[in-house]
Amino acid sequence: MITIISPAKNMKVVKRDNVSLSRTMFQDKTKQIIEKLKKYQPYELETLMKVNEKLAVQAFLDIQNFDLNKEGTMAILAYDGLVFKNIGAENFSIEELEYVNNHLRILSACYGCVKPLDEILPYRLEMQCKLKLNDKSLYQFWGELLYNEVYKENQIVLNLASEEYAKTIRKYAKQDQFIDVEFLTYHKGKLRTITTSAKMARGQMVKFIVENRIDHPEQIKGFDWNDYEFEESMSNEKKYVFIQR
């Protein structure tokens, strides 16, 4: 079973000794993206990325300093969002890092499909960004590559990514087993997805998978973090629903 998650917008530089890092799979594609982004000035990135001036300047600096030959950070430690904070990979043993590296993929607009132990550099780029490469959107630019990489061993894919990234796989996974996971909370009498809670739960589920060496979707149903419980009546073979009681 392979689990997919989204990247985080915020990133950090972290060092961890005694771990061998790998290079990302699609170096040439990443180089093309960065070369295009290097042509933009901060004020242009502000519009392109729909961010404020401060974030645009930081994105500009990261892009200008981006060099695939530079030493980077372990991907699962580099991203600094709620999902990754809840995975807590900084506390993983060497064995747990090896396990997560074999069973988790981070989908990225810049790098494509990232393994947790891949070495990456800081960047800011969302898949829905209107950047054009040879008149192609980022979705068109990556095409089937991410799908092919995720499904190359014909494994079941557990989707813990946002739809922005999940659809890079979903579009092509016609006959493949692709399982969405939803985390719902009762709010004002209705079941809703509370973004903050759902992101935390996604990270905790990855942690649960790693700590329990889960390799089949059925085992996911035992996940019960923060009062989330599997809801059989709302679930099927393509969607697992967890409700916060």
mmCIF file of N, CA, C and O in Angstrom, residues 22-115:
data_model
loop_
_atom_site.group_PDB
_atom_site.id
_atom_site.type_symbol
_atom_site.label_atom_id
_atom_site.label_comp_id
_atom_site.label_asym_id
_atom_site.label_seq_id
_atom_site.Cartn_x
_atom_site.Cartn_y
_atom_site.Cartn_z
ATOM 1 N N SER A 22 18.312 10.411 -0.826
ATOM 2 C CA SER A 22 18.275 10.095 -2.252
ATOM 3 C C SER A 22 17.956 11.352 -3.062
ATOM 4 O O SER A 22 17.528 12.368 -2.517
ATOM 5 N N ARG A 23 18.149 11.258 -4.351
ATOM 6 C CA ARG A 23 17.813 12.360 -5.247
ATOM 7 C C ARG A 23 16.394 12.164 -5.772
ATOM 8 O O ARG A 23 15.939 11.041 -5.969
ATOM 9 N N THR A 24 15.702 13.263 -5.989
ATOM 10 C CA THR A 24 14.338 13.174 -6.501
ATOM 11 C C THR A 24 14.327 12.563 -7.899
ATOM 12 O O THR A 24 15.317 12.621 -8.635
ATOM 13 N N MET A 25 13.188 11.997 -8.255
ATOM 14 C CA MET A 25 13.073 11.215 -9.482
ATOM 15 C C MET A 25 13.146 12.062 -10.752
ATOM 16 O O MET A 25 13.759 11.679 -11.744
ATOM 17 N N PHE A 26 12.526 13.252 -10.742
ATOM 18 C CA PHE A 26 12.344 14.020 -11.975
ATOM 19 C C PHE A 26 13.180 15.298 -11.986
ATOM 20 O O PHE A 26 12.652 16.407 -12.098
ATOM 21 N N GLN A 27 14.490 15.134 -11.891
ATOM 22 C CA GLN A 27 15.400 16.273 -11.820
ATOM 23 C C GLN A 27 15.287 17.198 -13.039
ATOM 24 O O GLN A 27 15.280 18.424 -12.894
ATOM 25 N N ASP A 28 15.176 16.638 -14.222
ATOM 26 C CA ASP A 28 15.103 17.462 -15.443
ATOM 27 C C ASP A 28 13.830 18.305 -15.465
ATOM 28 O O ASP A 28 13.855 19.469 -15.888
ATOM 29 N N LYS A 29 12.731 17.722 -15.008
ATOM 30 C CA LYS A 29 11.462 18.464 -14.985
ATOM 31 C C LYS A 29 11.533 19.606 -13.963
ATOM 32 O O LYS A 29 11.077 20.721 -14.233
ATOM 33 N N THR A 30 12.122 19.319 -12.818
ATOM 34 C CA THR A 30 12.278 20.351 -11.786
ATOM 35 C C THR A 30 13.150 21.490 -12.317
ATOM 36 O O THR A 30 12.849 22.673 -12.096
ATOM 37 N N LYS A 31 14.203 21.147 -13.013
ATOM 38 C CA LYS A 31 15.110 22.156 -13.573
ATOM 39 C C LYS A 31 14.367 23.067 -14.537
ATOM 40 O O LYS A 31 14.557 24.287 -14.533
ATOM 41 N N GLN A 32 13.500 22.498 -15.355
ATOM 42 C CA GLN A 32 12.716 23.301 -16.303
ATOM 43 C C GLN A 32 11.817 24.301 -15.566
ATOM 44 O O GLN A 32 11.702 25.461 -15.970
ATOM 45 N N ILE A 33 11.184 23.839 -14.504
ATOM 46 C CA ILE A 33 10.287 24.698 -13.728
ATOM 47 C C ILE A 33 11.061 25.838 -13.088
ATOM 48 O O ILE A 33 10.653 27.014 -13.158
ATOM 49 N N ILE A 34 12.176 25.524 -12.462
ATOM 50 C CA ILE A 34 12.963 26.546 -11.772
ATOM 51 C C ILE A 34 13.541 27.555 -12.761
ATOM 52 O O ILE A 34 13.552 28.771 -12.489
ATOM 53 N N GLU A 35 14.009 27.085 -13.908
ATOM 54 C CA GLU A 35 14.543 28.008 -14.918
ATOM 55 C C GLU A 35 13.485 29.001 -15.367
ATOM 56 O O GLU A 35 13.789 30.175 -15.615
ATOM 57 N N LYS A 36 12.250 28.553 -15.476
ATOM 58 C CA LYS A 36 11.155 29.453 -15.852
ATOM 59 C C LYS A 36 10.874 30.438 -14.718
ATOM 60 O O LYS A 36 10.717 31.651 -14.946
ATOM 61 N N LEU A 37 10.842 29.950 -13.478
ATOM 62 C CA LEU A 37 10.537 30.811 -12.336
ATOM 63 C C LEU A 37 11.634 31.836 -12.076
ATOM 64 O O LEU A 37 11.359 32.932 -11.568
ATOM 65 N N LYS A 38 12.866 31.522 -12.419
ATOM 66 C CA LYS A 38 13.977 32.452 -12.201
ATOM 67 C C LYS A 38 13.826 33.741 -13.024
ATOM 68 O O LYS A 38 14.450 34.759 -12.728
ATOM 69 N N LYS A 39 12.975 33.711 -14.029
ATOM 70 C CA LYS A 39 12.769 34.880 -14.891
ATOM 71 C C LYS A 39 11.805 35.897 -14.273
ATOM 72 O O LYS A 39 11.672 37.015 -14.774
ATOM 73 N N TYR A 40 11.138 35.489 -13.209
ATOM 74 C CA TYR A 40 10.137 36.364 -12.584
ATOM 75 C C TYR A 40 10.756 37.245 -11.503
ATOM 76 O O TYR A 40 11.585 36.786 -10.717
ATOM 77 N N GLN A 41 10.311 38.490 -11.455
ATOM 78 C CA GLN A 41 10.677 39.405 -10.380
ATOM 79 C C GLN A 41 9.714 39.212 -9.209
ATOM 80 O O GLN A 41 8.614 38.661 -9.386
ATOM 81 N N PRO A 42 10.096 39.688 -8.001
ATOM 82 C CA PRO A 42 9.218 39.488 -6.843
ATOM 83 C C PRO A 42 7.781 39.968 -7.052
ATOM 84 O O PRO A 42 6.828 39.274 -6.677
ATOM 85 N N TYR A 43 7.616 41.151 -7.669
ATOM 86 C CA TYR A 43 6.259 41.674 -7.857
ATOM 87 C C TYR A 43 5.452 40.799 -8.817
ATOM 88 O O TYR A 43 4.224 40.694 -8.717
ATOM 89 N N GLU A 44 6.142 40.130 -9.753
ATOM 90 C CA GLU A 44 5.460 39.234 -10.677
ATOM 91 C C GLU A 44 5.075 37.921 -9.977
ATOM 92 O O GLU A 44 4.002 37.360 -10.238
ATOM 93 N N LEU A 45 5.945 37.459 -9.085
ATOM 94 C CA LEU A 45 5.618 36.252 -8.306
ATOM 95 C C LEU A 45 4.443 36.510 -7.379
ATOM 96 O O LEU A 45 3.637 35.618 -7.118
ATOM 97 N N GLU A 46 4.353 37.749 -6.893
ATOM 98 C CA GLU A 46 3.243 38.118 -5.999
ATOM 99 C C GLU A 46 1.903 37.884 -6.700
ATOM 100 O O GLU A 46 0.960 37.351 -6.108
ATOM 101 N N THR A 47 1.846 38.244 -7.963
ATOM 102 C CA THR A 47 0.626 38.047 -8.754
ATOM 103 C C THR A 47 0.457 36.591 -9.159
ATOM 104 O O THR A 47 -0.626 36.015 -9.025
ATOM 105 N N LEU A 48 1.526 35.994 -9.655
ATOM 106 C CA LEU A 48 1.475 34.615 -10.136
ATOM 107 C C LEU A 48 1.061 33.646 -9.041
ATOM 108 O O LEU A 48 0.222 32.753 -9.247
ATOM 109 N N MET A 49 1.651 33.814 -7.854
ATOM 110 C CA MET A 49 1.416 32.880 -6.757
ATOM 111 C C MET A 49 0.310 33.321 -5.810
ATOM 112 O O MET A 49 -0.026 32.608 -4.869
ATOM 113 N N LYS A 50 -0.215 34.520 -6.058
ATOM 114 C CA LYS A 50 -1.292 35.067 -5.227
ATOM 115 C C LYS A 50 -0.896 35.092 -3.751
ATOM 116 O O LYS A 50 -1.595 34.567 -2.876
ATOM 117 N N VAL A 51 0.270 35.714 -3.502
ATOM 118 C CA VAL A 51 0.784 35.832 -2.137
ATOM 119 C C VAL A 51 1.097 37.292 -1.856
ATOM 120 O O VAL A 51 1.121 38.129 -2.760
ATOM 121 N N ASN A 52 1.360 37.598 -0.570
ATOM 122 C CA ASN A 52 1.711 38.972 -0.225
ATOM 123 C C ASN A 52 3.164 39.269 -0.582
ATOM 124 O O ASN A 52 3.920 38.382 -0.984
ATOM 125 N N GLU A 53 3.559 40.524 -0.410
ATOM 126 C CA GLU A 53 4.899 40.959 -0.819
ATOM 127 C C GLU A 53 6.003 40.193 -0.088
ATOM 128 O O GLU A 53 6.998 39.775 -0.692
ATOM 129 N N LYS A 54 5.833 39.985 1.207
ATOM 130 C CA LYS A 54 6.853 39.300 2.004
ATOM 131 C C LYS A 54 7.078 37.872 1.498
ATOM 132 O O LYS A 54 8.225 37.428 1.330
ATOM 133 N N LEU A 55 5.995 37.142 1.248
ATOM 134 C CA LEU A 55 6.108 35.762 0.762
ATOM 135 C C LEU A 55 6.678 35.718 -0.649
ATOM 136 O O LEU A 55 7.435 34.810 -0.999
ATOM 137 N N ALA A 56 6.323 36.721 -1.465
ATOM 138 C CA ALA A 56 6.841 36.780 -2.833
ATOM 139 C C ALA A 56 8.353 37.004 -2.839
ATOM 140 O O ALA A 56 9.077 36.394 -3.637
ATOM 141 N N VAL A 57 8.826 37.865 -1.961
ATOM 142 C CA VAL A 57 10.266 38.124 -1.864
ATOM 143 C C VAL A 57 11.002 36.866 -1.421
ATOM 144 O O VAL A 57 12.062 36.521 -1.960
ATOM 145 N N GLN A 58 10.430 36.155 -0.428
ATOM 146 C CA GLN A 58 11.068 34.912 0.033
ATOM 147 C C GLN A 58 11.067 33.868 -1.076
ATOM 148 O O GLN A 58 12.062 33.161 -1.278
ATOM 149 N N ALA A 59 9.963 33.774 -1.810
ATOM 150 C CA ALA A 59 9.895 32.827 -2.931
ATOM 151 C C ALA A 59 10.942 33.177 -3.975
ATOM 152 O O ALA A 59 11.613 32.291 -4.524
ATOM 153 N N PHE A 60 11.107 34.456 -4.248
ATOM 154 C CA PHE A 60 12.105 34.927 -5.212
ATOM 155 C C PHE A 60 13.511 34.518 -4.781
ATOM 156 O O PHE A 60 14.299 33.994 -5.584
ATOM 157 N N LEU A 61 13.830 34.740 -3.505
ATOM 158 C CA LEU A 61 15.155 34.395 -2.994
ATOM 159 C C LEU A 61 15.404 32.888 -3.062
ATOM 160 O O LEU A 61 16.493 32.441 -3.442
ATOM 161 N N ASP A 62 14.384 32.109 -2.693
ATOM 162 C CA ASP A 62 14.521 30.644 -2.758
ATOM 163 C C ASP A 62 14.759 30.177 -4.199
ATOM 164 O O ASP A 62 15.580 29.288 -4.445
ATOM 165 N N ILE A 63 14.038 30.799 -5.129
ATOM 166 C CA ILE A 63 14.166 30.411 -6.536
ATOM 167 C C ILE A 63 15.554 30.781 -7.067
ATOM 168 O O ILE A 63 16.215 29.985 -7.747
ATOM 169 N N GLN A 64 15.999 31.987 -6.746
ATOM 170 C CA GLN A 64 17.305 32.430 -7.232
ATOM 171 C C GLN A 64 18.443 31.594 -6.652
ATOM 172 O O GLN A 64 19.484 31.403 -7.288
ATOM 173 N N ASN A 65 18.257 31.088 -5.441
ATOM 174 C CA ASN A 65 19.291 30.279 -4.776
ATOM 175 C C ASN A 65 19.157 28.790 -5.072
ATOM 176 O O ASN A 65 19.970 27.987 -4.630
ATOM 177 N N PHE A 66 18.121 28.436 -5.821
ATOM 178 C CA PHE A 66 17.819 27.028 -6.089
ATOM 179 C C PHE A 66 18.857 26.434 -7.029
ATOM 180 O O PHE A 66 19.077 26.903 -8.138
ATOM 181 N N ASP A 67 19.502 25.373 -6.586
ATOM 182 C CA ASP A 67 20.506 24.677 -7.387
ATOM 183 C C ASP A 67 20.460 23.205 -7.011
ATOM 184 O O ASP A 67 20.733 22.840 -5.872
ATOM 185 N N LEU A 68 20.105 22.360 -7.960
ATOM 186 C CA LEU A 68 19.930 20.937 -7.686
ATOM 187 C C LEU A 68 21.208 20.246 -7.209
ATOM 188 O O LEU A 68 21.157 19.129 -6.712
ATOM 189 N N ASN A 69 22.335 20.915 -7.373
ATOM 190 C CA ASN A 69 23.601 20.349 -6.897
ATOM 191 C C ASN A 69 23.885 20.687 -5.439
ATOM 192 O O ASN A 69 24.823 20.163 -4.847
ATOM 193 N N LYS A 70 23.066 21.568 -4.871
ATOM 194 C CA LYS A 70 23.247 21.951 -3.472
ATOM 195 C C LYS A 70 22.736 20.865 -2.528
ATOM 196 O O LYS A 70 21.845 20.089 -2.876
ATOM 197 N N GLU A 71 23.295 20.868 -1.320
ATOM 198 C CA GLU A 71 22.801 19.950 -0.284
ATOM 199 C C GLU A 71 21.419 20.397 0.164
ATOM 200 O O GLU A 71 21.182 21.577 0.419
ATOM 201 N N GLY A 72 20.499 19.458 0.265
ATOM 202 C CA GLY A 72 19.137 19.786 0.660
ATOM 203 C C GLY A 72 18.747 19.164 1.986
ATOM 204 O O GLY A 72 19.590 18.692 2.749
ATOM 205 N N THR A 73 17.452 19.165 2.270
ATOM 206 C CA THR A 73 16.892 18.630 3.508
ATOM 207 C C THR A 73 16.036 17.409 3.209
ATOM 208 O O THR A 73 15.369 17.348 2.168
ATOM 209 N N MET A 74 16.049 16.435 4.102
ATOM 210 C CA MET A 74 15.168 15.275 3.989
ATOM 211 C C MET A 74 13.723 15.757 3.821
ATOM 212 O O MET A 74 13.229 16.528 4.637
ATOM 213 N N ALA A 75 13.060 15.316 2.769
ATOM 214 C CA ALA A 75 11.750 15.860 2.408
ATOM 215 C C ALA A 75 10.741 15.822 3.549
ATOM 216 O O ALA A 75 10.030 16.801 3.789
ATOM 217 N N ILE A 76 10.658 14.710 4.255
ATOM 218 C CA ILE A 76 9.625 14.584 5.291
ATOM 219 C C ILE A 76 9.879 15.517 6.468
ATOM 220 O O ILE A 76 8.994 15.797 7.266
ATOM 221 N N LEU A 77 11.125 16.024 6.575
ATOM 222 C CA LEU A 77 11.451 17.006 7.608
ATOM 223 C C LEU A 77 11.422 18.434 7.064
ATOM 224 O O LEU A 77 11.309 19.388 7.830
ATOM 225 N N ALA A 78 11.543 18.578 5.743
ATOM 226 C CA ALA A 78 11.625 19.901 5.127
ATOM 227 C C ALA A 78 10.282 20.637 5.124
ATOM 228 O O ALA A 78 10.231 21.856 5.310
ATOM 229 N N TYR A 79 9.201 19.890 4.923
ATOM 230 C CA TYR A 79 7.878 20.521 4.892
ATOM 231 C C TYR A 79 7.413 20.813 6.315
ATOM 232 O O TYR A 79 7.572 19.997 7.219
ATOM 233 N N ASP A 80 6.801 21.987 6.493
ATOM 234 C CA ASP A 80 6.500 22.462 7.849
ATOM 235 C C ASP A 80 5.038 22.847 8.020
ATOM 236 O O ASP A 80 4.715 23.925 8.515
ATOM 237 N N GLY A 81 4.149 21.973 7.595
ATOM 238 C CA GLY A 81 2.718 22.235 7.756
ATOM 239 C C GLY A 81 2.110 21.334 8.811
ATOM 240 O O GLY A 81 2.789 20.502 9.418
ATOM 241 N N LEU A 82 0.803 21.474 9.021
ATOM 242 C CA LEU A 82 0.103 20.713 10.066
ATOM 243 C C LEU A 82 0.196 19.207 9.849
ATOM 244 O O LEU A 82 0.353 18.448 10.807
ATOM 245 N N VAL A 83 0.079 18.759 8.611
ATOM 246 C CA VAL A 83 0.171 17.326 8.340
ATOM 247 C C VAL A 83 1.515 16.795 8.811
ATOM 248 O O VAL A 83 1.598 15.783 9.521
ATOM 249 N N PHE A 84 2.579 17.495 8.455
ATOM 250 C CA PHE A 84 3.927 17.024 8.767
ATOM 251 C C PHE A 84 4.257 17.152 10.251
ATOM 252 O O PHE A 84 4.965 16.303 10.810
ATOM 253 N N LYS A 85 3.730 18.180 10.891
ATOM 254 C CA LYS A 85 3.932 18.310 12.342
ATOM 255 C C LYS A 85 3.310 17.118 13.067
ATOM 256 O O LYS A 85 3.843 16.629 14.071
ATOM 257 N N ASN A 86 2.191 16.631 12.552
ATOM 258 C CA ASN A 86 1.505 15.505 13.185
ATOM 259 C C ASN A 86 2.110 14.156 12.802
ATOM 260 O O ASN A 86 1.949 13.186 13.540
ATOM 261 N N ILE A 87 2.799 14.095 11.692
ATOM 262 C CA ILE A 87 3.543 12.870 11.374
ATOM 263 C C ILE A 87 4.679 12.700 12.380
ATOM 264 O O ILE A 87 4.953 11.600 12.855
ATOM 265 N N GLY A 88 5.330 13.821 12.709
ATOM 266 C CA GLY A 88 6.389 13.784 13.721
ATOM 267 C C GLY A 88 7.594 12.949 13.314
ATOM 268 O O GLY A 88 8.173 12.232 14.134
ATOM 269 N N ALA A 89 8.009 13.064 12.060
ATOM 270 C CA ALA A 89 9.093 12.220 11.547
ATOM 271 C C ALA A 89 10.434 12.483 12.212
ATOM 272 O O ALA A 89 11.322 11.628 12.160
ATOM 273 N N GLU A 90 10.578 13.646 12.855
ATOM 274 C CA GLU A 90 11.845 13.931 13.550
ATOM 275 C C GLU A 90 12.101 12.949 14.688
ATOM 276 O O GLU A 90 13.236 12.765 15.135
ATOM 277 N N ASN A 91 11.024 12.268 15.112
ATOM 278 C CA ASN A 91 11.157 11.276 16.198
ATOM 279 C C ASN A 91 11.212 9.834 15.689
ATOM 280 O O ASN A 91 11.282 8.905 16.486
ATOM 281 N N PHE A 92 11.163 9.666 14.370
ATOM 282 C CA PHE A 92 11.189 8.318 13.813
ATOM 283 C C PHE A 92 12.569 7.679 13.984
ATOM 284 O O PHE A 92 13.601 8.350 13.855
ATOM 285 N N SER A 93 12.565 6.383 14.230
ATOM 286 C CA SER A 93 13.812 5.615 14.253
ATOM 287 C C SER A 93 14.283 5.422 12.809
ATOM 288 O O SER A 93 13.542 5.702 11.854
ATOM 289 N N ILE A 94 15.497 4.918 12.630
ATOM 290 C CA ILE A 94 16.002 4.628 11.287
ATOM 291 C C ILE A 94 15.087 3.642 10.580
ATOM 292 O O ILE A 94 14.770 3.791 9.397
ATOM 293 N N GLU A 95 14.618 2.631 11.318
ATOM 294 C CA GLU A 95 13.730 1.621 10.732
ATOM 295 C C GLU A 95 12.406 2.244 10.291
ATOM 296 O O GLU A 95 11.857 1.886 9.245
ATOM 297 N N GLU A 96 11.879 3.166 11.102
ATOM 298 C CA GLU A 96 10.612 3.822 10.750
ATOM 299 C C GLU A 96 10.797 4.740 9.538
ATOM 300 O O GLU A 96 9.902 4.839 8.684
ATOM 301 N N LEU A 97 11.944 5.394 9.440
ATOM 302 C CA LEU A 97 12.221 6.234 8.273
ATOM 303 C C LEU A 97 12.304 5.381 7.007
ATOM 304 O O LEU A 97 11.802 5.774 5.945
ATOM 305 N N GLU A 98 12.905 4.224 7.121
ATOM 306 C CA GLU A 98 12.989 3.324 5.967
ATOM 307 C C GLU A 98 11.593 2.844 5.558
ATOM 308 O O GLU A 98 11.280 2.750 4.367
ATOM 309 N N TYR A 99 10.765 2.558 6.556
ATOM 310 C CA TYR A 99 9.404 2.089 6.270
ATOM 311 C C TYR A 99 8.586 3.183 5.577
ATOM 312 O O TYR A 99 7.929 2.934 4.550
ATOM 313 N N VAL A 100 8.628 4.389 6.136
ATOM 314 C CA VAL A 100 7.837 5.478 5.552
ATOM 315 C C VAL A 100 8.354 5.812 4.155
ATOM 316 O O VAL A 100 7.585 6.179 3.261
ATOM 317 N N ASN A 101 9.640 5.660 3.935
ATOM 318 C CA ASN A 101 10.204 5.938 2.616
ATOM 319 C C ASN A 101 9.674 4.970 1.563
ATOM 320 O O ASN A 101 9.519 5.336 0.394
ATOM 321 N N ASN A 102 9.357 3.772 1.973
ATOM 322 C CA ASN A 102 8.840 2.758 1.049
ATOM 323 C C ASN A 102 7.334 2.820 0.870
ATOM 324 O O ASN A 102 6.799 2.234 -0.079
ATOM 325 N N HIS A 103 6.642 3.517 1.776
ATOM 326 C CA HIS A 103 5.169 3.463 1.760
ATOM 327 C C HIS A 103 4.468 4.817 1.660
ATOM 328 O O HIS A 103 3.237 4.868 1.679
ATOM 329 N N LEU A 104 5.233 5.898 1.523
ATOM 330 C CA LEU A 104 4.621 7.231 1.451
ATOM 331 C C LEU A 104 5.204 8.004 0.274
ATOM 332 O O LEU A 104 6.406 7.940 0.010
ATOM 333 N N ARG A 105 4.339 8.757 -0.411
ATOM 334 C CA ARG A 105 4.790 9.656 -1.470
ATOM 335 C C ARG A 105 4.171 11.037 -1.256
ATOM 336 O O ARG A 105 2.983 11.158 -0.976
ATOM 337 N N ILE A 106 5.008 12.053 -1.398
ATOM 338 C CA ILE A 106 4.571 13.445 -1.271
ATOM 339 C C ILE A 106 4.471 14.014 -2.679
ATOM 340 O O ILE A 106 5.454 14.012 -3.424
ATOM 341 N N LEU A 107 3.295 14.483 -3.073
ATOM 342 C CA LEU A 107 3.096 15.017 -4.419
ATOM 343 C C LEU A 107 3.475 16.499 -4.429
ATOM 344 O O LEU A 107 3.056 17.256 -3.564
ATOM 345 N N SER A 108 4.256 16.897 -5.408
ATOM 346 C CA SER A 108 4.814 18.245 -5.425
ATOM 347 C C SER A 108 4.738 18.860 -6.812
ATOM 348 O O SER A 108 5.041 18.197 -7.810
ATOM 349 N N ALA A 109 4.357 20.138 -6.887
ATOM 350 C CA ALA A 109 4.318 20.841 -8.164
ATOM 351 C C ALA A 109 5.718 21.087 -8.706
ATOM 352 O O ALA A 109 5.918 21.203 -9.914
ATOM 353 N N CYS A 110 6.706 21.153 -7.823
ATOM 354 C CA CYS A 110 8.084 21.438 -8.207
ATOM 355 C C CYS A 110 8.889 20.171 -8.482
ATOM 356 O O CYS A 110 9.643 20.096 -9.456
ATOM 357 N N TYR A 111 8.721 19.171 -7.631
ATOM 358 C CA TYR A 111 9.520 17.956 -7.731
ATOM 359 C C TYR A 111 8.776 16.754 -8.303
ATOM 360 O O TYR A 111 9.383 15.740 -8.621
ATOM 361 N N GLY A 112 7.480 16.841 -8.395
ATOM 362 C CA GLY A 112 6.697 15.710 -8.909
ATOM 363 C C GLY A 112 6.271 14.767 -7.817
ATOM 364 O O GLY A 112 5.377 15.067 -7.030
ATOM 365 N N CYS A 113 6.903 13.624 -7.751
ATOM 366 C CA CYS A 113 6.586 12.610 -6.745
ATOM 367 C C CYS A 113 7.820 12.433 -5.858
ATOM 368 O O CYS A 113 8.879 12.011 -6.326
ATOM 369 N N VAL A 114 7.674 12.765 -4.584
ATOM 370 C CA VAL A 114 8.810 12.822 -3.673
ATOM 371 C C VAL A 114 8.753 11.710 -2.637
ATOM 372 O O VAL A 114 7.725 11.484 -2.004
ATOM 373 N N LYS A 115 9.868 11.023 -2.462
ATOM 374 C CA LYS A 115 9.996 10.054 -1.378
ATOM 375 C C LYS A 115 10.412 10.789 -0.105
ATOM 376 O O LYS A 115 11.123 11.795 -0.175
#
